Amino acid sequence: MNYVQTSPEPQLAPTPVRSPRGFGTLINGGANLLATLVLVAALEQALPHLMAWAVTHGVWQGSAGTCRHAGACWLFLREKAPFILFGIYPETQMWRPIAVVTVLAALTLWTMPRAHWTRWTLGAWGAGLMLVLVLMAGGIAGLAPVPVSSWGGLPVTLLLTVLSLALGFPLGLALALGRRSPLPLIRYGATGFVEVLRGVPVVTLLFAASFLAPLLFPETVRLENLTRALGVFTLVSAAYLCEVLRGGLQGVAHGQWESAQALGLRYRDVLLVVILPQAIRKVLPPLTSTIIVVIKNTSLVVVVGLFDLVSAGRVVLNDPAWPMPYAETYLMVALVYFVICYGVACYSRHLEKSLAESRR
Amino acid sequence: MTALSLTGIHKWYGDFHALRNVTLHVQPGERVVICGPSGSGKSTLIRCVNGLEQHQTGEILVGGHAVSDDPITLRTIRSRVGMVFQDFNLFPHLTVLQNCTLAPVRVRGLSEQKARDVACAMLERVRIADQADKFPARLSGGQQQRAAIARALCMDPELMLFDEPTSALDAEMVKEVLDIMKALARGGMTMVCVTHEMAFAREVADRVVFMDEGQIVEIADAETFFTDPRHPRTRAFLDKIPF
């Protein structure tokens, strides 16, 4: 039967009935209602104790003695915060680690908007990192020299993170390309490197580095503890980044390589301008996870006697004048990590959204 | 001097003999259409011209330069040869305009401003100037393929290769792409085009090349090819094609 539409558009169907969404699901139906009630009851039991410990009996003022037989010893954190955050850095020079943290934070914030991603961005980071290292170490421009063994706390955590990611990323990319190489020697080499570094606990690598470095380098080269740890973190993050990037590279259609090459672009441009941006977009969520793992892994330097945030926290707990407020100290350290890692996660989510929008 | 000259080309994929003693010379301004059943080596042949595939024996000259695996020679040849792919292969993370300016800036060394001017002119030529600031995913298939043609034209190529440019398109978009290619042909562009669009071949081609099993079976001017094909395999092929 032939048919030609003659009347105007058919009427729109009525909008369907919406099932409850969001908070409505907390109380719809017996099972959900029961689960909600159980949870509320549990909170009702637990919260008062927690509040009593943290607030009602919490100690904010007084002296070390006030903390005995009381709730949370927040006073301790107020007293020890400089040490936890900046370690045994000389007190008169305390402005320097503070400046270092500020510079790194400012650089990070400045880099976040995509409009600031230009050819100068990398240069700014390079210059910023040089400045930060000079500020920490001193010895030039009238700054009193401070040995690496006196560095500690947040600047160490941040420096290890930023440097191991900055050095690990290009190395990881090279490894990812190596694992895709048609030349078997390069492919096996890259694969072996990645598998060894991934298959061994980072702690053992840190120990191995202190043992191996003197054997691998000539006697004239004496590597600082921190440099060795940085080397280990760089290699480990390169191994993990390699696998994430390799996944991304595999997700980019072969036609993209071909059409970029057919235009006469150099390999460098094909890779960095055409392929890599697409690859990174595809693996943003696992890339974020990897970065967060690298940040938190830096806390393992405790095993080679460096003072990052966590180990500085452990050290202050040994002060016999205080009743060892473990929970409070670790809460503070955890909070600093959480702020950094959650910030990274939020930024990645924002990027994901804004990149998806720009492709439509 | 010929625009493109292939002499005695052989290519193997492992044991598979993909191209067998292919010889073809294309004069400047000439339009050549290559047709033949799938798997006959048409795409492989034009992909050898800009080195996306490597031939094993024989010589390929593009504007007098021999195609080799030396990266600098290869880049020089590629910058002079435009290629349009079946799947468009636009860069999805760049706008249409950025797709068009990338290679002119980085390969030809044009200034950003000059590259933009050239790109706008070419996008005008393929009639999608109004889409310049959109990302490829926002465009229809036909528009994407026209953008890909504009991207190739921005390099001011001496020779354009088309690898089944309409095979991935919905039926209603084939014509808009073919119209652009016809206009390009009228403008005197040297073109080598692999296609199944026989009506297009008949209208535009100076010569039609028929390939089968990696060999050139017949080369004829378009009129002769479609009205009086000589080789039985060409006749058998044309009998199966509706046009």
Coordinates of C-alpha atoms in Angstrom, one line a residue:
Chain A
M1 CA 0.0 0.0 0.0
N2 CA 1.5 3.4 -1.0
Y3 CA 1.5 6.1 1.6
V4 CA 2.3 9.8 1.5
Q5 CA 2.2 12.0 4.6
T6 CA -0.4 14.7 4.1
S7 CA -1.4 16.0 7.6
P8 CA 1.0 18.1 9.6
E9 CA 3.5 16.4 11.9
P10 CA 1.9 13.7 14.1
Q11 CA 1.2 14.8 17.7
L12 CA 4.0 14.4 20.1
A13 CA 3.5 11.5 22.5
P14 CA 3.0 12.6 26.2
T15 CA 6.2 12.7 28.2
P16 CA 6.7 9.4 30.0
V17 CA 6.2 9.2 33.7
R18 CA 9.6 9.7 35.4
S19 CA 10.8 7.1 37.9
P20 CA 12.4 8.7 41.0
R21 CA 16.0 9.8 40.6
G22 CA 18.7 11.3 42.9
F23 CA 17.8 11.5 46.5
G24 CA 14.3 10.2 45.8
T25 CA 15.8 6.7 45.5
L26 CA 16.7 6.8 49.3
I27 CA 13.2 6.1 50.3
N28 CA 11.4 4.5 47.4
G29 CA 10.5 0.9 48.1
G30 CA 11.0 -1.3 51.1
A31 CA 14.7 -2.4 50.5
N32 CA 15.9 1.1 49.9
L33 CA 14.1 2.5 52.8
L34 CA 15.5 -0.2 55.1
A35 CA 19.1 0.4 53.9
T36 CA 18.6 4.2 54.5
L37 CA 17.3 3.6 58.0
V38 CA 20.2 1.2 58.9
L39 CA 22.8 3.7 57.7
V40 CA 21.2 6.6 59.5
A41 CA 21.1 4.5 62.7
A42 CA 24.8 3.6 62.3
L43 CA 25.7 7.3 61.8
E44 CA 23.6 8.2 64.8
Q45 CA 25.7 5.8 66.9
A46 CA 29.1 6.8 65.6
L47 CA 28.9 10.5 65.1
P48 CA 28.5 11.6 68.7
H49 CA 31.7 9.8 69.8
L50 CA 33.7 11.2 66.9
M51 CA 32.4 14.7 67.6
A52 CA 33.2 14.4 71.3
W53 CA 36.8 13.3 70.4
A54 CA 37.4 15.9 67.8
V55 CA 35.4 18.9 69.1
T56 CA 34.1 18.7 72.6
H57 CA 37.2 17.2 74.2
G58 CA 39.6 18.4 71.5
V59 CA 42.6 20.5 72.7
W60 CA 43.3 23.7 70.8
Q61 CA 45.2 25.7 73.4
G62 CA 47.4 25.1 76.4
S63 CA 50.6 23.1 76.7
A64 CA 51.7 19.5 76.0
G65 CA 50.3 18.4 79.4
T66 CA 46.8 19.6 78.5
C67 CA 46.7 16.9 75.8
R68 CA 47.0 14.0 78.3
H69 CA 43.6 12.3 79.1
A70 CA 41.8 14.6 76.6
G71 CA 40.4 14.2 73.1
A72 CA 42.1 15.1 69.8
C73 CA 45.4 17.0 70.3
W74 CA 45.0 19.6 67.6
L75 CA 47.5 21.8 69.6
F76 CA 50.2 19.3 68.7
L77 CA 49.6 19.9 65.0
R78 CA 49.7 23.6 65.5
E79 CA 53.1 23.3 67.1
K80 CA 54.6 20.7 64.8
A81 CA 53.0 21.8 61.4
P82 CA 56.2 23.6 60.3
F83 CA 58.3 20.5 60.9
I84 CA 55.8 18.2 59.2
L85 CA 55.5 20.5 56.2
F86 CA 59.1 21.5 55.9
G87 CA 61.2 19.1 57.9
I88 CA 64.5 20.1 59.5
Y89 CA 65.2 22.9 57.1
P90 CA 67.0 25.7 59.0
E91 CA 64.5 27.8 60.8
T92 CA 66.0 31.2 59.7
Q93 CA 65.7 30.1 56.0
M94 CA 62.1 28.8 56.4
W95 CA 60.8 31.3 53.8
R96 CA 62.7 29.4 51.1
P97 CA 60.7 26.1 51.2
I98 CA 57.5 28.2 51.6
A99 CA 58.5 30.1 48.4
V100 CA 59.2 26.7 46.7
V101 CA 55.8 25.4 47.4
T102 CA 54.2 28.7 46.3
V103 CA 56.1 28.7 43.0
L104 CA 55.1 25.1 42.2
A105 CA 51.5 25.8 43.2
A106 CA 51.4 29.0 41.1
L107 CA 52.9 27.3 38.1
T108 CA 50.4 24.4 38.3
L109 CA 47.4 26.8 38.6
W110 CA 48.7 28.9 35.8
T111 CA 49.1 25.9 33.5
M112 CA 45.6 24.6 34.1
P113 CA 43.5 26.7 31.6
R114 CA 44.0 25.3 28.1
A115 CA 44.5 28.8 26.7
H116 CA 47.9 28.8 28.6
W117 CA 49.1 25.7 26.7
T118 CA 51.6 27.3 24.4
R119 CA 55.2 26.8 23.4
W120 CA 56.1 28.9 26.4
T121 CA 54.5 26.6 28.9
L122 CA 57.3 24.0 28.9
G123 CA 59.9 26.8 29.1
A124 CA 58.1 28.3 32.1
W125 CA 58.1 25.0 33.9
G126 CA 61.8 24.5 33.1
A127 CA 62.7 27.9 34.4
G128 CA 60.4 27.4 37.4
L129 CA 62.0 24.1 38.4
M130 CA 65.5 25.6 38.1
L131 CA 64.4 28.5 40.4
V132 CA 62.9 26.1 42.8
L133 CA 66.0 23.9 43.0
V134 CA 68.2 27.0 43.5
L135 CA 65.9 28.2 46.2
M136 CA 66.1 24.9 48.0
A137 CA 69.8 24.3 47.7
G138 CA 71.1 27.8 47.9
G139 CA 74.8 28.4 47.6
I140 CA 74.4 31.1 44.9
A141 CA 73.0 34.6 44.8
G142 CA 73.7 35.2 48.4
L143 CA 71.5 32.2 49.6
A144 CA 73.1 30.2 52.4
P145 CA 73.7 26.6 51.1
V146 CA 71.4 24.0 52.6
P147 CA 72.5 20.4 52.2
V148 CA 69.9 18.0 50.6
S149 CA 69.9 16.0 53.8
S150 CA 68.2 18.9 55.5
W151 CA 65.4 19.1 53.0
G152 CA 62.1 17.7 54.0
G153 CA 58.3 17.6 54.1
L154 CA 56.1 19.0 51.4
P155 CA 58.8 20.4 49.1
V156 CA 60.4 17.0 48.9
T157 CA 57.1 15.3 48.1
L158 CA 56.3 17.9 45.5
L159 CA 59.7 17.9 43.9
L160 CA 59.9 14.1 43.7
T161 CA 56.4 14.1 42.1
V162 CA 56.9 16.8 39.6
L163 CA 60.4 15.8 38.5
S164 CA 59.6 12.1 38.3
L165 CA 56.6 12.8 36.2
A166 CA 58.3 15.4 34.0
L167 CA 61.3 13.1 33.3
G168 CA 59.2 9.9 33.3
F169 CA 56.7 11.1 30.7
P170 CA 59.1 11.5 27.8
L171 CA 60.9 8.3 28.8
G172 CA 57.5 6.5 29.0
L173 CA 56.6 7.8 25.6
A174 CA 59.9 6.5 24.2
L175 CA 59.3 3.1 25.8
A176 CA 55.7 3.0 24.4
L177 CA 57.0 3.7 20.9
G178 CA 59.8 1.2 21.5
R179 CA 57.3 -1.5 22.4
R180 CA 55.6 -0.9 19.0
S181 CA 58.9 -0.8 17.1
P182 CA 59.3 -3.2 14.2
L183 CA 62.9 -3.8 15.3
P184 CA 62.9 -6.8 17.6
L185 CA 65.9 -5.7 19.8
I186 CA 64.3 -2.4 20.7
R187 CA 60.9 -4.0 21.2
Y188 CA 62.3 -6.7 23.6
G189 CA 64.4 -4.2 25.4
A190 CA 61.5 -1.8 26.1
T191 CA 59.2 -4.7 27.1
G192 CA 61.8 -6.2 29.4
F193 CA 62.5 -2.8 31.1
V194 CA 58.8 -2.1 31.7
E195 CA 58.1 -5.6 33.0
V196 CA 61.0 -5.6 35.4
L197 CA 60.1 -2.2 36.8
R198 CA 56.4 -3.0 37.1
G199 CA 57.0 -6.4 38.5
V200 CA 59.1 -5.4 41.5
P201 CA 58.0 -3.5 44.6
V202 CA 59.1 0.1 44.5
V203 CA 60.6 -0.3 48.0
T204 CA 63.0 -3.0 46.9
L205 CA 64.0 -0.7 44.0
L206 CA 64.7 2.1 46.4
F207 CA 67.0 -0.2 48.5
A208 CA 68.6 -1.6 45.3
A209 CA 69.4 1.9 44.1
S210 CA 71.3 2.8 47.3
F211 CA 73.3 -0.4 46.8
L212 CA 73.7 -0.3 43.1
A213 CA 74.4 3.4 42.5
P214 CA 77.9 3.3 43.9
L215 CA 78.6 0.2 41.7
L216 CA 77.2 1.7 38.5
F217 CA 78.7 5.1 38.7
P218 CA 82.4 6.0 39.0
E219 CA 83.7 6.9 42.4
T220 CA 83.8 10.6 41.6
V221 CA 80.0 10.7 41.2
R222 CA 78.4 10.6 44.6
L223 CA 74.7 10.6 44.3
E224 CA 72.6 12.1 47.0
N225 CA 69.9 9.9 48.6
L226 CA 67.3 12.1 47.1
T227 CA 68.7 11.9 43.6
R228 CA 68.8 8.1 43.7
A229 CA 65.2 8.1 44.9
L230 CA 64.2 10.5 42.1
G231 CA 65.9 8.2 39.6
V232 CA 63.9 5.2 40.9
F233 CA 60.6 7.1 40.8
T234 CA 61.4 8.4 37.3
L235 CA 62.0 4.9 36.0
V236 CA 58.9 3.4 37.7
S237 CA 56.6 6.2 36.5
A238 CA 58.0 5.8 33.0
A239 CA 57.1 2.1 33.1
Y240 CA 53.6 2.8 34.2
L241 CA 53.1 5.8 31.9
C242 CA 54.5 3.7 29.0
E243 CA 51.7 1.2 29.4
V244 CA 49.0 3.8 29.6
L245 CA 50.4 5.7 26.6
R246 CA 50.7 2.5 24.6
G247 CA 47.0 1.9 25.2
G248 CA 46.3 5.3 23.9
L249 CA 48.5 5.0 20.8
Q250 CA 46.8 1.7 19.9
G251 CA 43.5 3.5 20.1
V252 CA 44.5 6.0 17.4
A253 CA 43.5 4.7 13.9
H254 CA 46.3 3.8 11.6
G255 CA 44.8 6.2 9.0
Q256 CA 45.7 9.1 11.2
W257 CA 49.4 8.2 10.9
E258 CA 49.0 7.7 7.1
S259 CA 47.2 10.9 6.4
A260 CA 49.6 12.9 8.5
Q261 CA 52.6 11.3 6.8
A262 CA 50.9 11.8 3.4
L263 CA 51.0 15.6 4.0
G264 CA 54.8 15.4 4.3
L265 CA 54.9 16.1 8.1
R266 CA 58.1 15.1 9.9
Y267 CA 57.8 12.1 12.3
R268 CA 58.2 14.5 15.2
D269 CA 55.2 16.5 14.1
V270 CA 53.1 13.5 13.2
L271 CA 53.7 12.1 16.7
L272 CA 53.5 15.2 18.8
V273 CA 50.8 17.2 16.9
V274 CA 48.6 14.6 15.4
I275 CA 48.9 11.3 17.2
L276 CA 49.8 12.1 20.9
P277 CA 47.0 14.6 21.6
Q278 CA 44.4 12.0 20.4
A279 CA 46.1 9.2 22.3
I280 CA 46.2 11.1 25.6
R281 CA 42.5 12.1 25.2
K282 CA 41.6 8.4 25.0
V283 CA 43.5 7.5 28.2
L284 CA 42.9 10.5 30.4
P285 CA 41.2 8.5 33.2
P286 CA 43.9 5.8 33.6
L287 CA 46.6 8.5 33.1
T288 CA 45.1 10.4 36.0
S289 CA 45.2 7.3 38.2
T290 CA 48.8 6.7 37.3
I291 CA 49.7 10.2 38.2
I292 CA 48.0 9.9 41.5
V293 CA 49.8 6.7 42.2
V294 CA 53.1 8.4 41.5
I295 CA 52.2 11.2 43.9
K296 CA 51.4 8.8 46.7
N297 CA 54.4 6.4 45.9
T298 CA 56.8 9.2 46.9
S299 CA 55.9 8.5 50.5
L300 CA 57.9 5.3 50.2
V301 CA 61.2 7.3 50.5
V302 CA 60.8 6.8 54.2
V303 CA 62.7 3.5 53.7
V304 CA 65.8 5.3 52.6
G305 CA 65.7 7.9 55.3
L306 CA 64.4 10.9 53.4
F307 CA 61.9 13.2 55.0
D308 CA 58.9 13.5 52.9
L309 CA 55.5 14.5 54.4
V310 CA 54.7 11.0 55.8
S311 CA 58.2 10.4 57.3
A312 CA 58.3 13.9 58.8
G313 CA 55.0 13.1 60.5
R314 CA 56.5 9.9 61.9
V315 CA 59.4 11.7 63.3
V316 CA 57.5 14.4 65.2
L317 CA 55.5 11.6 66.9
N318 CA 58.7 10.6 68.7
D319 CA 58.8 13.8 70.8
P320 CA 58.5 12.4 74.3
A321 CA 57.0 15.7 75.6
W322 CA 53.7 14.8 73.8
P323 CA 51.3 11.9 74.2
M324 CA 51.9 10.7 70.6
P325 CA 48.8 11.8 68.8
Y326 CA 49.0 9.4 65.8
A327 CA 45.5 9.9 64.5
E328 CA 45.7 13.6 64.4
T329 CA 49.2 13.7 62.7
Y330 CA 48.2 11.1 60.1
L331 CA 44.9 12.9 59.5
M332 CA 46.8 16.0 58.7
V333 CA 49.3 14.3 56.4
A334 CA 46.4 12.4 54.7
L335 CA 44.5 15.7 54.2
V336 CA 47.5 17.3 52.4
Y337 CA 47.7 14.2 50.1
F338 CA 44.0 14.2 49.5
V339 CA 43.9 17.9 48.6
I340 CA 46.6 17.3 46.0
C341 CA 45.3 14.1 44.6
Y342 CA 41.6 15.2 44.6
G343 CA 42.7 18.4 42.9
V344 CA 44.4 16.3 40.1
A345 CA 41.3 14.2 39.8
C346 CA 38.9 17.2 39.5
Y347 CA 41.1 18.8 37.0
S348 CA 41.3 15.7 34.9
R349 CA 37.5 15.4 35.0
H350 CA 37.2 19.0 33.9
L351 CA 39.7 18.4 31.0
E352 CA 37.7 15.3 29.9
K353 CA 34.5 17.3 29.8
S354 CA 36.0 20.4 28.0
L355 CA 37.8 18.2 25.5
A356 CA 34.7 16.2 24.7
E357 CA 32.8 19.5 24.2
S358 CA 35.4 20.9 21.8
R359 CA 35.1 17.9 19.6
R360 CA 31.4 18.2 19.0
Chain B
M1 CA 58.7 15.4 -18.1
T2 CA 55.9 13.1 -16.9
A3 CA 54.1 14.0 -13.7
L4 CA 54.2 10.4 -12.6
S5 CA 56.0 7.5 -14.1
L6 CA 55.9 4.0 -12.8
T7 CA 58.2 1.5 -14.5
G8 CA 58.2 -2.2 -13.9
I9 CA 56.8 -2.1 -10.3
H10 CA 56.7 -5.3 -8.3
K11 CA 55.4 -5.7 -4.8
W12 CA 55.0 -8.7 -2.5
Y13 CA 53.3 -9.0 0.8
G14 CA 55.2 -12.0 2.1
D15 CA 54.5 -14.6 -0.6
F16 CA 51.6 -12.7 -2.1
H17 CA 52.5 -11.0 -5.3
A18 CA 50.4 -7.8 -5.0
L19 CA 51.8 -5.8 -7.9
R20 CA 53.2 -7.5 -11.0
N21 CA 55.3 -5.5 -13.4
V22 CA 53.1 -2.4 -13.4
T23 CA 54.1 0.4 -15.8
L24 CA 52.1 3.6 -16.1
H25 CA 53.0 7.1 -17.2
V26 CA 50.9 10.1 -16.3
Q27 CA 51.4 13.4 -18.2
P28 CA 50.9 16.8 -16.4
G29 CA 47.3 17.8 -16.4
E30 CA 46.1 14.3 -17.2
R31 CA 43.2 12.6 -15.4
V32 CA 43.7 8.9 -14.9
V33 CA 41.1 6.6 -13.3
I34 CA 42.1 3.2 -12.0
C35 CA 39.4 0.6 -11.7
G36 CA 39.2 -3.1 -11.2
P37 CA 37.8 -5.7 -8.8
S38 CA 38.7 -5.5 -5.1
G39 CA 42.0 -7.0 -4.2
S40 CA 43.4 -6.2 -7.7
G41 CA 46.1 -3.9 -6.3
K42 CA 44.6 -0.5 -7.2
S43 CA 45.0 1.0 -3.8
T44 CA 48.4 -0.6 -3.2
L45 CA 49.6 1.0 -6.5
I46 CA 48.7 4.5 -5.6
R47 CA 49.9 4.1 -2.0
C48 CA 53.3 3.2 -3.5
V49 CA 53.4 6.6 -5.2
N50 CA 53.8 8.5 -2.0
G51 CA 55.6 5.8 -0.1
L52 CA 52.8 4.7 2.2
E53 CA 53.6 1.2 0.9
Q54 CA 57.1 0.3 -0.3
H55 CA 57.6 -1.4 -3.7
Q56 CA 60.4 -3.9 -4.0
T57 CA 61.5 -3.6 -7.6
G58 CA 61.0 -1.0 -10.3
E59 CA 61.1 2.8 -10.3
I60 CA 58.6 5.4 -9.4
L61 CA 59.3 9.0 -10.5
V62 CA 57.2 11.8 -9.2
G63 CA 58.0 15.0 -11.1
G64 CA 61.4 13.5 -11.8
H65 CA 62.2 12.5 -8.2
A66 CA 62.6 8.8 -7.5
V67 CA 60.5 7.5 -4.6
S68 CA 62.9 5.8 -2.1
D69 CA 62.8 5.0 1.6
D70 CA 65.0 8.0 2.5
P71 CA 62.9 10.1 4.8
I72 CA 63.9 13.5 3.4
T73 CA 63.2 12.4 -0.2
L74 CA 59.9 10.8 0.9
R75 CA 58.8 14.0 2.7
T76 CA 59.7 16.1 -0.3
I77 CA 57.6 13.9 -2.6
R78 CA 54.7 13.7 -0.1
S79 CA 54.6 17.5 0.2
R80 CA 54.0 17.7 -3.5
V81 CA 51.5 14.9 -3.8
G82 CA 48.1 15.4 -2.3
M83 CA 46.2 12.3 -1.1
V84 CA 42.5 11.8 -0.3
F85 CA 41.6 8.6 1.6
Q86 CA 38.4 6.5 1.6
D87 CA 37.9 7.2 5.4
F88 CA 38.7 11.0 5.1
N89 CA 41.2 10.7 8.0
L90 CA 40.8 14.3 9.1
F91 CA 42.4 15.0 12.4
P92 CA 39.5 14.9 14.9
H93 CA 41.1 17.0 17.6
L94 CA 41.7 20.0 15.2
T95 CA 39.2 22.2 13.6
V96 CA 38.7 22.0 9.8
L97 CA 40.7 25.2 9.4
Q98 CA 43.5 23.8 11.7
N99 CA 43.5 20.6 9.6
C100 CA 44.1 22.7 6.6
T101 CA 46.9 25.0 8.0
L102 CA 48.9 22.4 9.9
A103 CA 51.0 21.0 7.0
P104 CA 51.4 24.3 5.1
V105 CA 52.9 25.9 8.2
R106 CA 55.0 23.0 9.3
V107 CA 56.1 21.6 5.9
R108 CA 55.8 24.5 3.4
G109 CA 56.9 27.0 6.0
L110 CA 54.1 29.5 5.4
S111 CA 53.2 32.0 8.1
E112 CA 50.1 31.3 10.1
Q113 CA 48.3 34.2 8.5
K114 CA 49.3 33.1 4.9
A115 CA 48.3 29.5 5.7
R116 CA 44.9 30.7 6.9
D117 CA 44.3 32.7 3.8
V118 CA 45.2 29.7 1.6
A119 CA 43.0 27.4 3.7
C120 CA 40.0 29.8 3.5
A121 CA 40.4 30.0 -0.3
M122 CA 40.5 26.2 -0.6
L123 CA 37.6 25.7 1.8
E124 CA 35.7 28.2 -0.4
R125 CA 36.6 26.1 -3.4
V126 CA 35.1 23.0 -1.9
R127 CA 32.2 25.1 -0.7
I128 CA 32.5 24.5 3.1
A129 CA 34.0 27.9 4.1
D130 CA 31.2 28.3 6.6
Q131 CA 32.4 25.1 8.4
A132 CA 36.0 26.2 8.9
D133 CA 35.9 26.6 12.7
K134 CA 34.0 23.3 13.4
F135 CA 35.5 20.1 14.4
P136 CA 35.3 17.2 11.8
A137 CA 32.9 15.2 13.9
R138 CA 30.3 18.0 13.4
L139 CA 30.4 17.6 9.6
S140 CA 28.6 15.2 7.4
G141 CA 30.6 12.5 5.5
G142 CA 30.4 14.5 2.3
Q143 CA 31.6 17.7 4.0
Q144 CA 34.4 15.8 5.8
Q145 CA 35.6 14.4 2.5
R146 CA 35.5 17.9 0.9
A147 CA 37.5 19.2 3.9
A148 CA 40.0 16.4 3.3
I149 CA 40.3 17.5 -0.4
A150 CA 40.8 21.1 0.7
R151 CA 43.5 20.0 3.2
A152 CA 45.4 18.3 0.4
L153 CA 44.9 21.3 -1.9
C154 CA 46.4 23.6 0.7
M155 CA 49.8 22.0 0.0
D156 CA 49.5 23.2 -3.6
P157 CA 50.2 19.7 -5.0
E158 CA 51.5 18.8 -8.4
L159 CA 49.5 15.6 -8.3
M160 CA 46.4 14.4 -6.5
L161 CA 45.8 10.8 -5.6
F162 CA 42.3 9.7 -4.7
D163 CA 41.8 6.3 -3.0
E164 CA 38.2 5.4 -3.4
P165 CA 37.1 8.8 -2.2
T166 CA 33.3 8.1 -2.3
S167 CA 33.3 4.5 -1.1
A168 CA 32.6 5.3 2.6
L169 CA 29.9 7.9 1.8
D170 CA 26.1 7.6 2.0
A171 CA 24.5 7.6 -1.4
E172 CA 23.2 11.2 -1.1
M173 CA 26.6 12.6 -0.5
V174 CA 28.5 11.0 -3.3
K175 CA 27.5 13.7 -5.8
E176 CA 28.8 16.7 -3.8
V177 CA 32.2 15.1 -3.6
L178 CA 32.3 14.0 -7.2
D179 CA 31.3 17.5 -8.3
I180 CA 34.3 19.0 -6.4
M181 CA 36.6 16.4 -8.1
K182 CA 35.1 17.3 -11.5
A183 CA 35.7 21.0 -10.9
L184 CA 39.3 20.2 -9.9
A185 CA 39.7 18.2 -13.1
R186 CA 38.4 21.1 -15.2
G187 CA 40.9 23.3 -13.4
G188 CA 43.7 21.2 -14.9
M189 CA 44.9 19.3 -11.9
T190 CA 46.8 16.1 -12.6
M191 CA 44.8 13.4 -10.9
V192 CA 45.1 9.6 -10.4
C193 CA 41.9 8.3 -9.0
V194 CA 40.9 4.8 -7.8
T195 CA 37.1 4.6 -7.9
H196 CA 34.1 2.5 -8.7
E197 CA 32.2 5.5 -10.0
M198 CA 32.1 4.6 -13.6
A199 CA 29.9 7.5 -14.7
F200 CA 32.5 9.8 -13.2
A201 CA 35.3 8.0 -14.9
R202 CA 33.6 8.2 -18.2
E203 CA 33.0 12.0 -17.8
V204 CA 36.3 13.0 -16.3
A205 CA 39.0 10.6 -17.2
D206 CA 41.4 11.1 -20.1
R207 CA 42.5 7.5 -19.7
V208 CA 41.1 4.5 -17.7
V209 CA 43.4 1.8 -16.3
F210 CA 41.9 -1.6 -15.6
M211 CA 43.7 -3.7 -13.1
D212 CA 43.2 -7.3 -12.1
E213 CA 45.3 -9.6 -9.9
G214 CA 48.1 -7.0 -9.5
Q215 CA 48.5 -6.4 -13.2
I216 CA 47.4 -3.7 -15.6
V217 CA 45.2 -5.5 -18.0
E218 CA 44.1 -2.6 -20.2
I219 CA 44.7 1.1 -20.6
A220 CA 42.4 3.0 -22.9
D221 CA 40.9 6.5 -23.4
A222 CA 37.6 6.7 -21.6
E223 CA 35.4 6.5 -24.7
T224 CA 37.1 3.4 -26.0
F225 CA 37.3 1.8 -22.5
F226 CA 33.5 2.0 -22.0
T227 CA 32.3 1.4 -25.5
D228 CA 34.9 -0.9 -27.0
P229 CA 36.9 -2.7 -24.3
R230 CA 39.5 -5.1 -25.9
H231 CA 40.5 -7.5 -23.1
P232 CA 38.0 -10.2 -22.2
R233 CA 38.6 -9.6 -18.5
T234 CA 37.8 -5.9 -18.9
R235 CA 34.5 -6.8 -20.7
A236 CA 33.6 -9.3 -18.0
F237 CA 34.3 -6.6 -15.3
L238 CA 32.3 -3.9 -17.1
D239 CA 29.4 -6.4 -17.6
K240 CA 29.0 -6.7 -13.8
I241 CA 29.1 -2.9 -13.1
P242 CA 25.9 -0.9 -13.3
F243 CA 26.3 2.5 -14.8

